[in-house]
PDB file of N, CA and C in Angstrom:
ATOM      1  N   UNK A   1      16.014   6.998   2.043  1.00  0.00           N
ATOM      2  CA  UNK A   1      15.378   7.379   0.799  1.00  0.00           C
ATOM      3  C   UNK A   1      13.855   7.278   0.962  1.00  0.00           C
ATOM      4  N   UNK A   2      13.165   8.226   0.407  1.00  0.00           N
ATOM      5  CA  UNK A   2      11.705   8.243   0.476  1.00  0.00           C
ATOM      6  C   UNK A   2      11.122   7.176  -0.438  1.00  0.00           C
ATOM      7  N   UNK A   3      10.016   6.602   0.001  1.00  0.00           N
ATOM      8  CA  UNK A   3       9.283   5.699  -0.877  1.00  0.00           C
ATOM      9  C   UNK A   3       8.399   6.549  -1.799  1.00  0.00           C
ATOM     10  N   UNK A   4       7.838   5.930  -2.784  1.00  0.00           N
ATOM     11  CA  UNK A   4       6.954   6.601  -3.731  1.00  0.00           C
ATOM     12  C   UNK A   4       5.807   7.308  -3.004  1.00  0.00           C
ATOM     13  N   UNK A   5       5.344   6.706  -1.918  1.00  0.00           N
ATOM     14  CA  UNK A   5       4.168   7.207  -1.213  1.00  0.00           C
ATOM     15  C   UNK A   5       4.494   8.245  -0.146  1.00  0.00           C
ATOM     16  N   UNK A   6       5.763   8.540   0.080  1.00  0.00           N
ATOM     17  CA  UNK A   6       6.146   9.522   1.094  1.00  0.00           C
ATOM     18  C   UNK A   6       6.154  10.957   0.577  1.00  0.00           C
ATOM     19  N   UNK A   7       6.047  11.140  -0.709  1.00  0.00           N
ATOM     20  CA  UNK A   7       6.096  12.480  -1.291  1.00  0.00           C
ATOM     21  C   UNK A   7       4.748  13.176  -1.153  1.00  0.00           C
ATOM     22  N   UNK A   8       4.782  14.492  -1.013  1.00  0.00           N
ATOM     23  CA  UNK A   8       3.572  15.305  -0.922  1.00  0.00           C
ATOM     24  C   UNK A   8       3.050  15.536  -2.342  1.00  0.00           C
ATOM     25  N   UNK A   9       1.923  14.928  -2.656  1.00  0.00           N
ATOM     26  CA  UNK A   9       1.383  15.047  -4.019  1.00  0.00           C
ATOM     27  C   UNK A   9       0.776  16.422  -4.290  1.00  0.00           C
ATOM     28  N   UNK A  10       0.601  17.228  -3.257  1.00  0.00           N
ATOM     29  CA  UNK A  10       0.081  18.584  -3.451  1.00  0.00           C
ATOM     30  C   UNK A  10       1.184  19.559  -3.867  1.00  0.00           C
ATOM     31  N   UNK A  11       2.426  19.156  -3.729  1.00  0.00           N
ATOM     32  CA  UNK A  11       3.560  20.002  -4.084  1.00  0.00           C
ATOM     33  C   UNK A  11       4.087  19.618  -5.467  1.00  0.00           C
ATOM     34  N   UNK A  12       4.040  20.546  -6.416  1.00  0.00           N
ATOM     35  CA  UNK A  12       4.549  20.232  -7.766  1.00  0.00           C
ATOM     36  C   UNK A  12       6.025  19.812  -7.769  1.00  0.00           C
ATOM     37  N   UNK A  13       6.837  20.412  -6.902  1.00  0.00           N
ATOM     38  CA  UNK A  13       8.256  20.064  -6.843  1.00  0.00           C
ATOM     39  C   UNK A  13       8.447  18.626  -6.356  1.00  0.00           C
ATOM     40  N   UNK A  14       7.725  18.270  -5.306  1.00  0.00           N
ATOM     41  CA  UNK A  14       7.852  16.910  -4.771  1.00  0.00           C
ATOM     42  C   UNK A  14       7.275  15.886  -5.742  1.00  0.00           C
ATOM     43  N   UNK A  15       6.183  16.229  -6.396  1.00  0.00           N
ATOM     44  CA  UNK A  15       5.599  15.325  -7.380  1.00  0.00           C
ATOM     45  C   UNK A  15       6.573  15.085  -8.529  1.00  0.00           C
ATOM     46  N   UNK A  16       7.243  16.155  -8.959  1.00  0.00           N
ATOM     47  CA  UNK A  16       8.233  16.043 -10.028  1.00  0.00           C
ATOM     48  C   UNK A  16       9.413  15.165  -9.606  1.00  0.00           C
ATOM     49  N   UNK A  17       9.886  15.355  -8.378  1.00  0.00           N
ATOM     50  CA  UNK A  17      10.992  14.549  -7.872  1.00  0.00           C
ATOM     51  C   UNK A  17      10.576  13.076  -7.764  1.00  0.00           C
ATOM     52  N   UNK A  18       9.382  12.837  -7.273  1.00  0.00           N
ATOM     53  CA  UNK A  18       8.866  11.464  -7.155  1.00  0.00           C
ATOM     54  C   UNK A  18       8.807  10.795  -8.530  1.00  0.00           C
ATOM     55  N   UNK A  19       8.304  11.517  -9.516  1.00  0.00           N
ATOM     56  CA  UNK A  19       8.200  10.956 -10.862  1.00  0.00           C
ATOM     57  C   UNK A  19       9.572  10.719 -11.487  1.00  0.00           C
ATOM     58  N   UNK A  20      10.544  11.529 -11.119  1.00  0.00           N
ATOM     59  CA  UNK A  20      11.904  11.346 -11.626  1.00  0.00           C
ATOM     60  C   UNK A  20      12.560  10.132 -10.980  1.00  0.00           C
ATOM     61  N   UNK A  21      12.320   9.941  -9.678  1.00  0.00           N
ATOM     62  CA  UNK A  21      12.926   8.826  -8.962  1.00  0.00           C
ATOM     63  C   UNK A  21      12.225   7.490  -9.238  1.00  0.00           C
ATOM     64  N   UNK A  22      10.940   7.530  -9.481  1.00  0.00           N
ATOM     65  CA  UNK A  22      10.146   6.321  -9.687  1.00  0.00           C
ATOM     66  C   UNK A  22       9.338   6.426 -10.991  1.00  0.00           C
ATOM     67  N   UNK A  23      10.010   6.478 -12.141  1.00  0.00           N
ATOM     68  CA  UNK A  23       9.279   6.714 -13.399  1.00  0.00           C
ATOM     69  C   UNK A  23       8.281   5.611 -13.758  1.00  0.00           C
ATOM     70  N   UNK A  24       8.628   4.360 -13.560  1.00  0.00           N
ATOM     71  CA  UNK A  24       7.720   3.273 -13.922  1.00  0.00           C
ATOM     72  C   UNK A  24       6.493   3.245 -13.008  1.00  0.00           C
ATOM     73  N   UNK A  25       6.701   3.450 -11.726  1.00  0.00           N
ATOM     74  CA  UNK A  25       5.585   3.471 -10.793  1.00  0.00           C
ATOM     75  C   UNK A  25       4.685   4.679 -11.054  1.00  0.00           C
ATOM     76  N   UNK A  26       5.286   5.791 -11.410  1.00  0.00           N
ATOM     77  CA  UNK A  26       4.495   6.985 -11.739  1.00  0.00           C
ATOM     78  C   UNK A  26       3.620   6.716 -12.969  1.00  0.00           C
ATOM     79  N   UNK A  27       4.190   6.077 -13.981  1.00  0.00           N
ATOM     80  CA  UNK A  27       3.407   5.743 -15.189  1.00  0.00           C
ATOM     81  C   UNK A  27       2.270   4.787 -14.844  1.00  0.00           C
ATOM     82  N   UNK A  28       2.568   3.817 -13.975  1.00  0.00           N
ATOM     83  CA  UNK A  28       1.541   2.866 -13.557  1.00  0.00           C
ATOM     84  C   UNK A  28       0.383   3.593 -12.883  1.00  0.00           C
ATOM     85  N   UNK A  29       0.701   4.538 -11.991  1.00  0.00           N
ATOM     86  CA  UNK A  29      -0.352   5.264 -11.273  1.00  0.00           C
ATOM     87  C   UNK A  29      -1.145   6.173 -12.200  1.00  0.00           C
ATOM     88  N   UNK A  30      -0.496   6.732 -13.194  1.00  0.00           N
ATOM     89  CA  UNK A  30      -1.221   7.554 -14.174  1.00  0.00           C
ATOM     90  C   UNK A  30      -2.227   6.692 -14.925  1.00  0.00           C
ATOM     91  N   UNK A  31      -1.782   5.518 -15.376  1.00  0.00           N
ATOM     92  CA  UNK A  31      -2.677   4.610 -16.101  1.00  0.00           C
ATOM     93  C   UNK A  31      -3.800   4.113 -15.199  1.00  0.00           C
ATOM     94  N   UNK A  32      -3.464   3.808 -13.969  1.00  0.00           N
ATOM     95  CA  UNK A  32      -4.465   3.317 -13.019  1.00  0.00           C
ATOM     96  C   UNK A  32      -5.521   4.376 -12.752  1.00  0.00           C
ATOM     97  N   UNK A  33      -5.083   5.611 -12.650  1.00  0.00           N
ATOM     98  CA  UNK A  33      -6.024   6.718 -12.402  1.00  0.00           C
ATOM     99  C   UNK A  33      -7.006   6.885 -13.546  1.00  0.00           C
ATOM    100  N   UNK A  34      -6.537   6.574 -14.757  1.00  0.00           N
ATOM    101  CA  UNK A  34      -7.428   6.677 -15.919  1.00  0.00           C
ATOM    102  C   UNK A  34      -8.457   5.555 -15.943  1.00  0.00           C
ATOM    103  N   UNK A  35      -8.107   4.410 -15.365  1.00  0.00           N
ATOM    104  CA  UNK A  35      -8.985   3.241 -15.406  1.00  0.00           C
ATOM    105  C   UNK A  35      -9.986   3.189 -14.253  1.00  0.00           C
ATOM    106  N   UNK A  36      -9.605   3.697 -13.100  1.00  0.00           N
ATOM    107  CA  UNK A  36     -10.450   3.617 -11.910  1.00  0.00           C
ATOM    108  C   UNK A  36     -11.197   4.925 -11.675  1.00  0.00           C
ATOM    109  N   UNK A  37     -12.259   4.832 -10.900  1.00  0.00           N
ATOM    110  CA  UNK A  37     -12.918   6.065 -10.468  1.00  0.00           C
ATOM    111  C   UNK A  37     -12.013   6.730  -9.437  1.00  0.00           C
ATOM    112  N   UNK A  38     -12.259   7.987  -9.143  1.00  0.00           N
ATOM    113  CA  UNK A  38     -11.432   8.708  -8.170  1.00  0.00           C
ATOM    114  C   UNK A  38     -11.488   8.020  -6.802  1.00  0.00           C
ATOM    115  N   UNK A  39     -12.662   7.591  -6.400  1.00  0.00           N
ATOM    116  CA  UNK A  39     -12.807   6.925  -5.093  1.00  0.00           C
ATOM    117  C   UNK A  39     -12.026   5.605  -5.058  1.00  0.00           C
ATOM    118  N   UNK A  40     -12.134   4.815  -6.125  1.00  0.00           N
ATOM    119  CA  UNK A  40     -11.397   3.547  -6.182  1.00  0.00           C
ATOM    120  C   UNK A  40      -9.892   3.783  -6.156  1.00  0.00           C
ATOM    121  N   UNK A  41      -9.451   4.787  -6.913  1.00  0.00           N
ATOM    122  CA  UNK A  41      -8.020   5.080  -6.953  1.00  0.00           C
ATOM    123  C   UNK A  41      -7.526   5.535  -5.580  1.00  0.00           C
ATOM    124  N   UNK A  42      -8.271   6.384  -4.896  1.00  0.00           N
ATOM    125  CA  UNK A  42      -7.864   6.865  -3.577  1.00  0.00           C
ATOM    126  C   UNK A  42      -7.794   5.720  -2.569  1.00  0.00           C
ATOM    127  N   UNK A  43      -8.722   4.775  -2.656  1.00  0.00           N
ATOM    128  CA  UNK A  43      -8.687   3.611  -1.772  1.00  0.00           C
ATOM    129  C   UNK A  43      -7.432   2.775  -2.058  1.00  0.00           C
ATOM    130  N   UNK A  44      -7.143   2.563  -3.336  1.00  0.00           N
ATOM    131  CA  UNK A  44      -5.955   1.803  -3.717  1.00  0.00           C
ATOM    132  C   UNK A  44      -4.693   2.505  -3.228  1.00  0.00           C
ATOM    133  N   UNK A  45      -4.609   3.805  -3.471  1.00  0.00           N
ATOM    134  CA  UNK A  45      -3.428   4.582  -3.089  1.00  0.00           C
ATOM    135  C   UNK A  45      -3.213   4.525  -1.573  1.00  0.00           C
ATOM    136  N   UNK A  46      -4.300   4.681  -0.819  1.00  0.00           N
ATOM    137  CA  UNK A  46      -4.204   4.656   0.641  1.00  0.00           C
ATOM    138  C   UNK A  46      -3.721   3.288   1.125  1.00  0.00           C
ATOM    139  N   UNK A  47      -4.257   2.215   0.546  1.00  0.00           N
ATOM    140  CA  UNK A  47      -3.845   0.863   0.938  1.00  0.00           C
ATOM    141  C   UNK A  47      -2.374   0.627   0.606  1.00  0.00           C
ATOM    142  N   UNK A  48      -1.940   1.040  -0.573  1.00  0.00           N
ATOM    143  CA  UNK A  48      -0.542   0.869  -0.975  1.00  0.00           C
ATOM    144  C   UNK A  48       0.391   1.682  -0.077  1.00  0.00           C
ATOM    145  N   UNK A  49      -0.037   2.873   0.298  1.00  0.00           N
ATOM    146  CA  UNK A  49       0.776   3.722   1.176  1.00  0.00           C
ATOM    147  C   UNK A  49       0.943   3.067   2.549  1.00  0.00           C
ATOM    148  N   UNK A  50      -0.132   2.497   3.086  1.00  0.00           N
ATOM    149  CA  UNK A  50      -0.060   1.817   4.378  1.00  0.00           C
ATOM    150  C   UNK A  50       0.881   0.619   4.311  1.00  0.00           C
ATOM    151  N   UNK A  51       0.789  -0.166   3.258  1.00  0.00           N
ATOM    152  CA  UNK A  51       1.672  -1.318   3.085  1.00  0.00           C
ATOM    153  C   UNK A  51       3.120  -0.857   2.972  1.00  0.00           C
ATOM    154  N   UNK A  52       3.353   0.177   2.208  1.00  0.00           N
ATOM    155  CA  UNK A  52       4.703   0.708   2.029  1.00  0.00           C
ATOM    156  C   UNK A  52       5.293   1.165   3.357  1.00  0.00           C
ATOM    157  N   UNK A  53       4.502   1.843   4.160  1.00  0.00           N
ATOM    158  CA  UNK A  53       4.977   2.325   5.459  1.00  0.00           C
ATOM    159  C   UNK A  53       5.297   1.166   6.395  1.00  0.00           C
ATOM    160  N   UNK A  54       4.481   0.119   6.366  1.00  0.00           N
ATOM    161  CA  UNK A  54       4.735  -1.052   7.209  1.00  0.00           C
ATOM    162  C   UNK A  54       6.037  -1.732   6.780  1.00  0.00           C
ATOM    163  N   UNK A  55       6.246  -1.879   5.472  1.00  0.00           N
ATOM    164  CA  UNK A  55       7.459  -2.519   4.976  1.00  0.00           C
ATOM    165  C   UNK A  55       8.698  -1.694   5.310  1.00  0.00           C
ATOM    166  N   UNK A  56       8.610  -0.383   5.171  1.00  0.00           N
ATOM    167  CA  UNK A  56       9.740   0.481   5.495  1.00  0.00           C
ATOM    168  C   UNK A  56      10.053   0.391   6.984  1.00  0.00           C
ATOM    169  N   UNK A  57       9.030   0.321   7.799  1.00  0.00           N
ATOM    170  CA  UNK A  57       9.209   0.217   9.250  1.00  0.00           C
ATOM    171  C   UNK A  57       9.893  -1.111   9.598  1.00  0.00           C
ATOM    172  N   UNK A  58       9.493  -2.184   8.939  1.00  0.00           N
ATOM    173  CA  UNK A  58      10.097  -3.492   9.193  1.00  0.00           C
ATOM    174  C   UNK A  58      11.567  -3.493   8.792  1.00  0.00           C
ATOM    175  N   UNK A  59      11.891  -2.879   7.672  1.00  0.00           N
ATOM    176  CA  UNK A  59      13.281  -2.832   7.214  1.00  0.00           C
ATOM    177  C   UNK A  59      14.154  -2.050   8.190  1.00  0.00           C
ATOM    178  N   UNK A  60      13.614  -1.011   8.790  1.00  0.00           N
ATOM    179  CA  UNK A  60      14.380  -0.181   9.706  1.00  0.00           C
ATOM    180  C   UNK A  60      14.617  -0.880  11.033  1.00  0.00           C
ATOM    181  N   UNK A  61      13.776  -1.836  11.393  1.00  0.00           N
ATOM    182  CA  UNK A  61      13.880  -2.495  12.685  1.00  0.00           C
ATOM    183  C   UNK A  61      14.613  -3.836  12.635  1.00  0.00           C
ATOM    184  N   UNK A  62      15.244  -4.144  11.528  1.00  0.00           N
ATOM    185  CA  UNK A  62      15.952  -5.412  11.454  1.00  0.00           C
ATOM    186  C   UNK A  62      17.335  -5.270  12.066  1.00  0.00           C
ATOM    187  N   UNK A  63      17.718  -6.264  12.809  1.00  0.00           N
ATOM    188  CA  UNK A  63      19.054  -6.300  13.381  1.00  0.00           C
ATOM    189  C   UNK A  63      19.623  -7.687  13.149  1.00  0.00           C
ATOM    190  N   UNK A  64      20.927  -7.777  13.056  1.00  0.00           N
ATOM    191  CA  UNK A  64      21.569  -9.057  12.881  1.00  0.00           C
ATOM    192  C   UNK A  64      21.715  -9.720  14.247  1.00  0.00           C
ATOM    193  N   UNK A  65      21.315 -10.973  14.308  1.00  0.00           N
ATOM    194  CA  UNK A  65      21.408 -11.724  15.559  1.00  0.00           C
ATOM    195  C   UNK A  65      21.993 -13.093  15.259  1.00  0.00           C
ATOM    196  N   UNK A  66      22.753 -13.579  16.198  1.00  0.00           N
ATOM    197  CA  UNK A  66      23.283 -14.930  16.097  1.00  0.00           C
ATOM    198  C   UNK A  66      22.205 -15.892  16.582  1.00  0.00           C
ATOM    199  N   UNK A  67      22.052 -16.968  15.860  1.00  0.00           N
ATOM    200  CA  UNK A  67      21.111 -18.000  16.280  1.00  0.00           C
ATOM    201  C   UNK A  67      21.888 -19.006  17.117  1.00  0.00           C
ATOM    202  N   UNK A  68      21.405 -19.265  18.318  1.00  0.00           N
ATOM    203  CA  UNK A  68      22.057 -20.227  19.182  1.00  0.00           C
ATOM    204  C   UNK A  68      21.123 -21.393  19.456  1.00  0.00           C
ATOM    205  N   UNK A  69      21.727 -22.518  19.667  1.00  0.00           N
ATOM    206  CA  UNK A  69      20.929 -23.716  19.916  1.00  0.00           C
ATOM    207  C   UNK A  69      21.179 -24.197  21.330  1.00  0.00           C
TER     208      UNK A  69
END
C-alpha cells in the first residue's frame, strides 16, 4: 500500500485517491498549508516524505529471527 507521500500530487486522480485513503492526513496538510508559507510547507513535506520512506524501508526489511544465547 502506498503511503500518503508516495502519491503524485501533480495528478488530480492520484491526489483524489490519496485524499480518499488518508482523509485526516489530507485535512491536516490543507490546514498546515494555510498556516505556513509555501517554502516552509515544502520543507515540512519533504522532511515528512523522507521519514516515511525510511520507515517503509525498515518495515520491508524486517525478518523473524530466533534469539539464541
